[in-house]
Amino acid sequence: MIPQSQPCATAAPWQQLLAESITTAEELLQRLGLQSQLQALDPLQLKKFPVKVTASYLSKMRYGDAKDPLLLQVFPLIDEAYETEGFVADPVGDHQAVRQAGMLQKYQGRALLLTTGACAIHCRYCFRRHFPYSSSNPLASQWQQTLETLAADSTIKEVILSGGDPLVLSDQKLSSIIADLSEIKHIQRLRIHSRLPLVLPERITEHLCRSLSESRLNVIMVIHANHANEFDEATAQALSALQQAGCQLLNQTVLLRGINDSADALCQLSEQLSACGVLPYYLHLLDPVAGASHFDVPQAQGEALIATMRQRLSGYLVPRLVREIAGQPSKTIMA
């Protein structure tokens, strides 16, 4: 059964859960019994990109395991403070792709809207961790201008809601966005990139699913799972609800050192995705964002992993290994 949404006069249960997220490295370690196991960034260094972890995501981590693959995605290791040549604030050319406030256009026929700078969890390898969201929100005073820009360009067939994470917006706000975009006749597809079905599955409400199912747009939901341990029954139910709403489900994974850089981990992830009706889409080589060099996996290793996956899995369960290169007209397929 699809979870029930709540009246807009009060916070929905998922919003309350989001508000109760863990926001310090100390609490995260304490909840996992790891107070003396990991060295975190200095609190002053964390101000620009603080810790944020939902209770749902925490519940999937292994107690007492300092190498848990979910923990390492969100824990601010001291390694983030090390400067590495080639790792920069804007690794994929977002700034040069800005068409107007909050609207990016890198590829023909598609426009990406940065609907919010907020996320349910803060992944430490995030390629937009340094992005100036405060000056780039199209949903503020620029929304009508954004709609006019989209309406005036008939080459745009697909709009991508990104962020941050667009699903941290309320049901009412998302419904309004979907309705506005549906009025533009040449837009055929709506793509939503979100981590919330995995890290806050309560977010997939009846109201949201109804808005998606009733839209004339073809809706593609791209989730971001990096490890099979990110799935549980609640996540499976959330993904099932999205499928019932008519969403096509795809997954993008980032190849991360010490987290999923083995054939076993990647094959288990593809099998888990398949069990939940999600098609593996991309395996991204790490975007070289400042503060994330300790996650980097060499391209040659990524190519070898894909080759092994092809031996073990059906072809449709093997994602394409890609790298995003600033200024290129598409993702660059490596394997």
Tab-separated table of C-alpha atoms in Angstrom:
chain	number	residue	atom	x	y	z
A	1	MET	CA	0.000	0.000	0.000
A	2	ILE	CA	1.208	3.505	-0.854
A	3	PRO	CA	1.956	5.560	2.295
A	4	GLN	CA	-0.581	8.257	3.153
A	5	SER	CA	0.330	11.921	2.848
A	6	GLN	CA	-0.805	14.477	5.417
A	7	PRO	CA	-2.744	17.749	5.071
A	8	CYS	CA	-0.543	20.707	4.213
A	9	ALA	CA	-1.465	22.491	7.471
A	10	THR	CA	0.836	20.183	9.414
A	11	ALA	CA	4.203	18.637	8.705
A	12	ALA	CA	3.972	15.245	7.036
A	13	PRO	CA	5.580	12.331	8.901
A	14	TRP	CA	8.463	12.237	6.424
A	15	GLN	CA	9.144	15.927	7.018
A	16	GLN	CA	9.309	15.309	10.768
A	17	LEU	CA	11.730	12.434	10.195
A	18	LEU	CA	13.856	14.665	7.991
A	19	ALA	CA	13.918	17.346	10.680
A	20	GLU	CA	15.200	14.742	13.168
A	21	SER	CA	18.236	13.798	11.041
A	22	ILE	CA	21.653	13.364	12.629
A	23	THR	CA	23.721	16.493	12.029
A	24	THR	CA	27.032	15.907	13.832
A	25	ALA	CA	29.859	13.448	13.352
A	26	GLU	CA	29.935	12.872	17.102
A	27	GLU	CA	26.320	11.706	17.262
A	28	LEU	CA	26.789	9.491	14.223
A	29	LEU	CA	29.764	7.750	15.837
A	30	GLN	CA	28.015	7.476	19.185
A	31	ARG	CA	24.938	5.844	17.634
A	32	LEU	CA	27.184	3.245	15.991
A	33	GLY	CA	29.517	2.651	18.942
A	34	LEU	CA	32.512	4.041	17.055
A	35	GLN	CA	33.578	6.996	19.168
A	36	SER	CA	37.287	6.112	19.016
A	37	GLN	CA	37.399	4.456	15.593
A	38	LEU	CA	37.289	7.291	13.047
A	39	GLN	CA	38.809	10.777	12.892
A	40	ALA	CA	36.397	13.410	11.640
A	41	LEU	CA	36.999	16.781	10.074
A	42	ASP	CA	37.389	19.749	12.372
A	43	PRO	CA	33.972	21.351	13.144
A	44	LEU	CA	35.100	24.605	11.528
A	45	GLN	CA	35.879	22.786	8.289
A	46	LEU	CA	32.461	21.133	8.392
A	47	LYS	CA	30.492	24.389	8.404
A	48	LYS	CA	30.329	24.618	4.614
A	49	PHE	CA	29.189	20.999	4.170
A	50	PRO	CA	27.909	19.608	7.473
A	51	VAL	CA	26.924	16.067	8.395
A	52	LYS	CA	23.372	14.999	7.620
A	53	VAL	CA	22.055	11.432	7.935
A	54	THR	CA	18.487	10.172	8.282
A	55	ALA	CA	17.556	7.605	10.912
A	56	SER	CA	16.399	5.310	8.115
A	57	TYR	CA	19.821	5.318	6.485
A	58	LEU	CA	21.557	4.930	9.843
A	59	SER	CA	19.459	1.843	10.611
A	60	LYS	CA	21.025	0.031	7.645
A	61	MET	CA	24.593	0.536	8.899
A	62	ARG	CA	26.419	-2.203	10.794
A	63	TYR	CA	26.917	-1.335	14.459
A	64	GLY	CA	30.598	-1.161	15.457
A	65	ASP	CA	31.892	-1.428	11.871
A	66	ALA	CA	34.160	1.503	10.983
A	67	LYS	CA	34.336	0.258	7.382
A	68	ASP	CA	30.602	-0.024	6.829
A	69	PRO	CA	29.979	0.960	3.178
A	70	LEU	CA	27.033	3.172	4.049
A	71	LEU	CA	28.780	4.940	6.908
A	72	LEU	CA	31.793	5.789	4.736
A	73	GLN	CA	29.531	7.576	2.248
A	74	VAL	CA	28.350	10.097	4.842
A	75	PHE	CA	31.091	10.308	7.476
A	76	PRO	CA	33.369	13.399	7.177
A	77	LEU	CA	36.793	11.758	7.341
A	78	ILE	CA	39.839	13.937	7.939
A	79	ASP	CA	40.888	12.940	4.399
A	80	GLU	CA	38.525	15.621	3.078
A	81	ALA	CA	40.923	18.295	4.287
A	82	TYR	CA	43.721	17.138	1.980
A	83	GLU	CA	44.141	19.090	-1.242
A	84	THR	CA	44.640	16.974	-4.355
A	85	GLU	CA	45.693	18.300	-7.746
A	86	GLY	CA	42.867	18.181	-10.260
A	87	PHE	CA	40.110	18.026	-7.641
A	88	VAL	CA	38.197	21.291	-7.922
A	89	ALA	CA	35.041	23.067	-6.765
A	90	ASP	CA	33.188	22.692	-10.089
A	91	PRO	CA	34.336	19.362	-11.550
A	92	VAL	CA	31.618	18.912	-14.202
A	93	GLY	CA	31.265	22.449	-15.575
A	94	ASP	CA	27.975	23.361	-13.905
A	95	HIS	CA	28.850	27.056	-13.829
A	96	GLN	CA	29.501	27.311	-17.545
A	97	ALA	CA	26.225	25.474	-18.250
A	98	VAL	CA	23.999	27.942	-16.366
A	99	ARG	CA	21.413	29.335	-18.786
A	100	GLN	CA	19.697	31.392	-16.116
A	101	ALA	CA	19.329	31.223	-12.335
A	102	GLY	CA	18.811	27.592	-11.344
A	103	MET	CA	18.589	26.276	-14.900
A	104	LEU	CA	21.436	24.335	-16.479
A	105	GLN	CA	21.609	23.164	-20.069
A	106	LYS	CA	24.532	20.914	-20.978
A	107	TYR	CA	22.952	18.533	-23.456
A	108	GLN	CA	20.701	18.985	-26.465
A	109	GLY	CA	16.988	18.555	-25.825
A	110	ARG	CA	17.243	18.590	-22.042
A	111	ALA	CA	17.168	21.243	-19.330
A	112	LEU	CA	18.053	20.680	-15.684
A	113	LEU	CA	16.425	22.631	-12.864
A	114	LEU	CA	18.198	22.988	-9.528
A	115	THR	CA	14.996	22.990	-7.512
A	116	THR	CA	16.666	23.103	-4.090
A	117	GLY	CA	20.045	22.931	-2.427
A	118	ALA	CA	18.733	20.661	0.330
A	119	CYS	CA	19.198	16.886	0.575
A	120	ALA	CA	18.077	14.220	3.041
A	121	ILE	CA	21.660	13.055	3.517
A	122	HIS	CA	24.998	14.640	2.685
A	123	CYS	CA	27.090	12.275	0.577
A	124	ARG	CA	30.709	13.257	1.096
A	125	TYR	CA	31.613	12.713	-2.590
A	126	CYS	CA	28.839	15.052	-3.838
A	127	PHE	CA	29.946	16.878	-6.988
A	128	ARG	CA	27.806	19.892	-6.046
A	129	ARG	CA	29.031	20.211	-2.475
A	130	HIS	CA	30.523	23.638	-3.318
A	131	PHE	CA	27.699	24.886	-5.556
A	132	PRO	CA	26.247	28.362	-4.696
A	133	TYR	CA	22.612	27.281	-4.349
A	134	SER	CA	21.519	30.473	-2.614
A	135	SER	CA	21.859	32.407	-5.881
A	136	SER	CA	20.625	29.633	-8.179
A	137	ASN	CA	17.104	28.643	-7.162
A	138	PRO	CA	14.598	28.820	-10.051
A	139	LEU	CA	11.657	28.264	-7.685
A	140	ALA	CA	12.099	31.614	-6.012
A	141	SER	CA	11.242	34.804	-7.921
A	142	GLN	CA	12.568	33.365	-11.199
A	143	TRP	CA	10.046	30.519	-11.630
A	144	GLN	CA	7.826	32.333	-14.123
A	145	GLN	CA	10.899	33.366	-16.107
A	146	THR	CA	12.068	29.741	-16.075
A	147	LEU	CA	8.722	28.565	-17.449
A	148	GLU	CA	8.843	31.233	-20.152
A	149	THR	CA	12.344	30.173	-21.147
A	150	LEU	CA	11.299	26.530	-21.371
A	151	ALA	CA	8.162	27.393	-23.320
A	152	ALA	CA	10.122	29.480	-25.822
A	153	ASP	CA	12.541	26.660	-26.679
A	154	SER	CA	10.761	23.875	-28.552
A	155	THR	CA	13.976	21.817	-28.724
A	156	ILE	CA	13.613	20.992	-25.010
A	157	LYS	CA	11.760	17.677	-24.774
A	158	GLU	CA	12.862	16.663	-21.281
A	159	VAL	CA	13.127	18.525	-17.987
A	160	ILE	CA	15.279	17.134	-15.186
A	161	LEU	CA	14.526	18.011	-11.563
A	162	SER	CA	17.737	17.928	-9.579
A	163	GLY	CA	19.356	19.759	-6.713
A	164	GLY	CA	20.088	19.042	-3.934
A	165	ASP	CA	17.258	16.539	-3.976
A	166	PRO	CA	13.920	17.634	-5.476
A	167	LEU	CA	11.948	15.208	-3.292
A	168	VAL	CA	12.703	17.259	-0.179
A	169	LEU	CA	10.173	19.726	-1.594
A	170	SER	CA	6.629	19.328	-0.303
A	171	ASP	CA	3.970	17.356	-2.157
A	172	GLN	CA	2.147	20.594	-2.886
A	173	LYS	CA	5.244	22.295	-4.331
A	174	LEU	CA	6.106	19.303	-6.503
A	175	SER	CA	2.532	18.986	-7.725
A	176	SER	CA	2.620	22.633	-8.749
A	177	ILE	CA	5.930	22.188	-10.592
A	178	ILE	CA	4.661	19.116	-12.441
A	179	ALA	CA	1.434	20.875	-13.399
A	180	ASP	CA	3.297	23.928	-14.705
A	181	LEU	CA	5.701	21.842	-16.776
A	182	SER	CA	2.825	19.762	-18.161
A	183	GLU	CA	1.340	22.933	-19.662
A	184	ILE	CA	4.336	23.284	-21.997
A	185	LYS	CA	3.317	21.138	-24.958
A	186	HIS	CA	6.757	20.281	-26.356
A	187	ILE	CA	7.989	18.884	-23.024
A	188	GLN	CA	7.419	15.133	-23.135
A	189	ARG	CA	9.470	13.720	-20.283
A	190	LEU	CA	10.056	14.599	-16.647
A	191	ARG	CA	13.132	13.082	-15.045
A	192	ILE	CA	13.568	13.254	-11.259
A	193	HIS	CA	16.894	12.449	-9.624
A	194	SER	CA	16.521	11.461	-5.981
A	195	ARG	CA	18.173	9.573	-3.141
A	196	LEU	CA	15.065	9.704	-0.921
A	197	PRO	CA	13.486	6.347	-1.866
A	198	LEU	CA	16.607	4.821	-0.295
A	199	VAL	CA	17.383	7.159	2.592
A	200	LEU	CA	13.862	8.320	3.520
A	201	PRO	CA	11.356	5.930	1.913
A	202	GLU	CA	8.507	7.498	3.917
A	203	ARG	CA	8.768	10.396	1.453
A	204	ILE	CA	7.005	8.391	-1.277
A	205	THR	CA	3.489	9.447	-0.335
A	206	GLU	CA	0.124	8.809	-1.949
A	207	HIS	CA	-0.088	12.498	-2.883
A	208	LEU	CA	3.270	12.399	-4.651
A	209	CYS	CA	2.461	9.190	-6.512
A	210	ARG	CA	-0.904	10.571	-7.605
A	211	SER	CA	0.742	13.725	-8.984
A	212	LEU	CA	3.196	11.603	-10.960
A	213	SER	CA	0.577	9.162	-12.263
A	214	GLU	CA	-1.891	11.847	-13.322
A	215	SER	CA	0.639	13.902	-15.271
A	216	ARG	CA	0.632	13.580	-19.062
A	217	LEU	CA	4.443	13.577	-18.889
A	218	ASN	CA	6.456	10.375	-19.117
A	219	VAL	CA	8.096	10.262	-15.673
A	220	ILE	CA	11.508	8.710	-15.136
A	221	MET	CA	12.755	8.409	-11.554
A	222	VAL	CA	16.531	8.025	-11.329
A	223	ILE	CA	17.540	6.799	-7.897
A	224	HIS	CA	21.109	6.791	-6.623
A	225	ALA	CA	22.110	3.545	-4.934
A	226	ASN	CA	25.747	2.648	-4.399
A	227	HIS	CA	25.477	-0.554	-2.371
A	228	ALA	CA	23.040	-3.438	-1.918
A	229	ASN	CA	22.875	-2.709	1.828
A	230	GLU	CA	20.975	0.497	1.067
A	231	PHE	CA	17.851	-1.576	0.350
A	232	ASP	CA	15.325	-2.848	2.870
A	233	GLU	CA	11.607	-3.636	2.876
A	234	ALA	CA	10.592	0.018	3.255
A	235	THR	CA	12.700	1.001	0.249
A	236	ALA	CA	11.279	-1.877	-1.792
A	237	GLN	CA	7.754	-0.711	-0.970
A	238	ALA	CA	8.580	2.887	-1.916
A	239	LEU	CA	9.996	1.784	-5.265
A	240	SER	CA	6.959	-0.437	-5.864
A	241	ALA	CA	4.683	2.546	-5.219
A	242	LEU	CA	6.588	4.608	-7.787
A	243	GLN	CA	6.259	1.782	-10.309
A	244	GLN	CA	2.523	1.578	-9.668
A	245	ALA	CA	2.377	5.319	-10.343
A	246	GLY	CA	3.799	4.643	-13.807
A	247	CYS	CA	7.376	5.765	-13.203
A	248	GLN	CA	10.228	4.194	-15.115
A	249	LEU	CA	12.953	3.445	-12.549
A	250	LEU	CA	16.659	3.759	-13.322
A	251	ASN	CA	19.717	3.776	-11.066
A	252	GLN	CA	22.967	5.680	-11.119
A	253	THR	CA	25.905	4.513	-9.013
A	254	VAL	CA	29.162	6.267	-8.228
A	255	LEU	CA	32.220	4.005	-8.122
A	256	LEU	CA	33.739	4.619	-4.674
A	257	ARG	CA	36.928	3.302	-3.158
A	258	GLY	CA	36.340	1.071	-0.149
A	259	ILE	CA	32.576	1.082	-0.705
A	260	ASN	CA	31.666	-0.662	-3.947
A	261	ASP	CA	34.960	-1.114	-5.820
A	262	SER	CA	34.639	-4.890	-6.149
A	263	ALA	CA	32.819	-7.106	-8.619
A	264	ASP	CA	30.969	-8.812	-5.766
A	265	ALA	CA	29.590	-5.509	-4.428
A	266	LEU	CA	28.534	-4.256	-7.857
A	267	CYS	CA	26.939	-7.544	-8.894
A	268	GLN	CA	25.011	-7.745	-5.621
A	269	LEU	CA	23.810	-4.176	-6.197
A	270	SER	CA	22.589	-4.980	-9.720
A	271	GLU	CA	20.759	-8.066	-8.465
A	272	GLN	CA	19.106	-6.031	-5.708
A	273	LEU	CA	18.092	-3.316	-8.158
A	274	SER	CA	16.552	-5.921	-10.455
A	275	ALA	CA	14.597	-7.427	-7.551
A	276	CYS	CA	13.081	-3.983	-6.926
A	277	GLY	CA	12.272	-3.298	-10.570
A	278	VAL	CA	15.076	-0.779	-11.126
A	279	LEU	CA	17.313	-0.910	-14.197
A	280	PRO	CA	21.049	-0.285	-13.631
A	281	TYR	CA	21.849	2.707	-15.833
A	282	TYR	CA	25.212	4.369	-15.175
A	283	LEU	CA	28.260	3.533	-13.092
A	284	HIS	CA	29.952	6.913	-12.734
A	285	LEU	CA	33.651	7.353	-12.313
A	286	LEU	CA	34.078	9.835	-9.476
A	287	ASP	CA	33.659	13.480	-10.384
A	288	PRO	CA	36.898	15.120	-9.165
A	289	VAL	CA	35.354	17.474	-6.631
A	290	ALA	CA	37.549	19.077	-3.983
A	291	GLY	CA	37.407	17.086	-0.743
A	292	ALA	CA	36.575	13.713	-2.303
A	293	SER	CA	39.869	12.419	-3.721
A	294	HIS	CA	39.991	9.598	-1.150
A	295	PHE	CA	36.983	8.009	-2.916
A	296	ASP	CA	38.654	7.880	-6.321
A	297	VAL	CA	38.947	4.575	-8.207
A	298	PRO	CA	41.216	4.419	-11.292
A	299	GLN	CA	39.457	4.174	-14.637
A	300	ALA	CA	41.305	0.968	-15.526
A	301	GLN	CA	39.931	-0.699	-12.403
A	302	GLY	CA	36.427	0.445	-13.311
A	303	GLU	CA	36.792	-1.040	-16.791
A	304	ALA	CA	37.973	-4.350	-15.316
A	305	LEU	CA	34.997	-4.420	-12.943
A	306	ILE	CA	32.556	-3.896	-15.816
A	307	ALA	CA	34.229	-6.718	-17.757
A	308	THR	CA	33.766	-9.056	-14.788
A	309	MET	CA	30.137	-7.994	-14.382
A	310	ARG	CA	29.481	-8.867	-18.032
A	311	GLN	CA	30.741	-12.372	-17.341
A	312	ARG	CA	28.499	-12.818	-14.294
A	313	LEU	CA	25.285	-10.991	-15.181
A	314	SER	CA	22.725	-10.648	-17.919
A	315	GLY	CA	23.575	-7.717	-20.156
A	316	TYR	CA	20.682	-5.553	-18.967
A	317	LEU	CA	22.029	-5.736	-15.400
A	318	VAL	CA	25.415	-4.260	-16.363
A	319	PRO	CA	25.502	-0.452	-16.143
A	320	ARG	CA	27.528	1.673	-18.535
A	321	LEU	CA	30.765	2.992	-17.068
A	322	VAL	CA	30.788	6.730	-17.716
A	323	ARG	CA	32.642	9.886	-16.892
A	324	GLU	CA	31.199	13.387	-17.064
A	325	ILE	CA	33.648	15.751	-18.738
A	326	ALA	CA	32.941	19.467	-18.603
A	327	GLY	CA	31.956	20.923	-21.961
A	328	GLN	CA	31.264	17.593	-23.682
A	329	PRO	CA	27.863	17.142	-25.424
A	330	SER	CA	27.091	13.914	-23.517
A	331	LYS	CA	28.432	11.585	-20.844
A	332	THR	CA	31.607	9.860	-22.052
A	333	ILE	CA	31.174	6.079	-22.093
A	334	MET	CA	34.307	4.305	-20.882
A	335	ALA	CA	33.050	0.702	-20.917
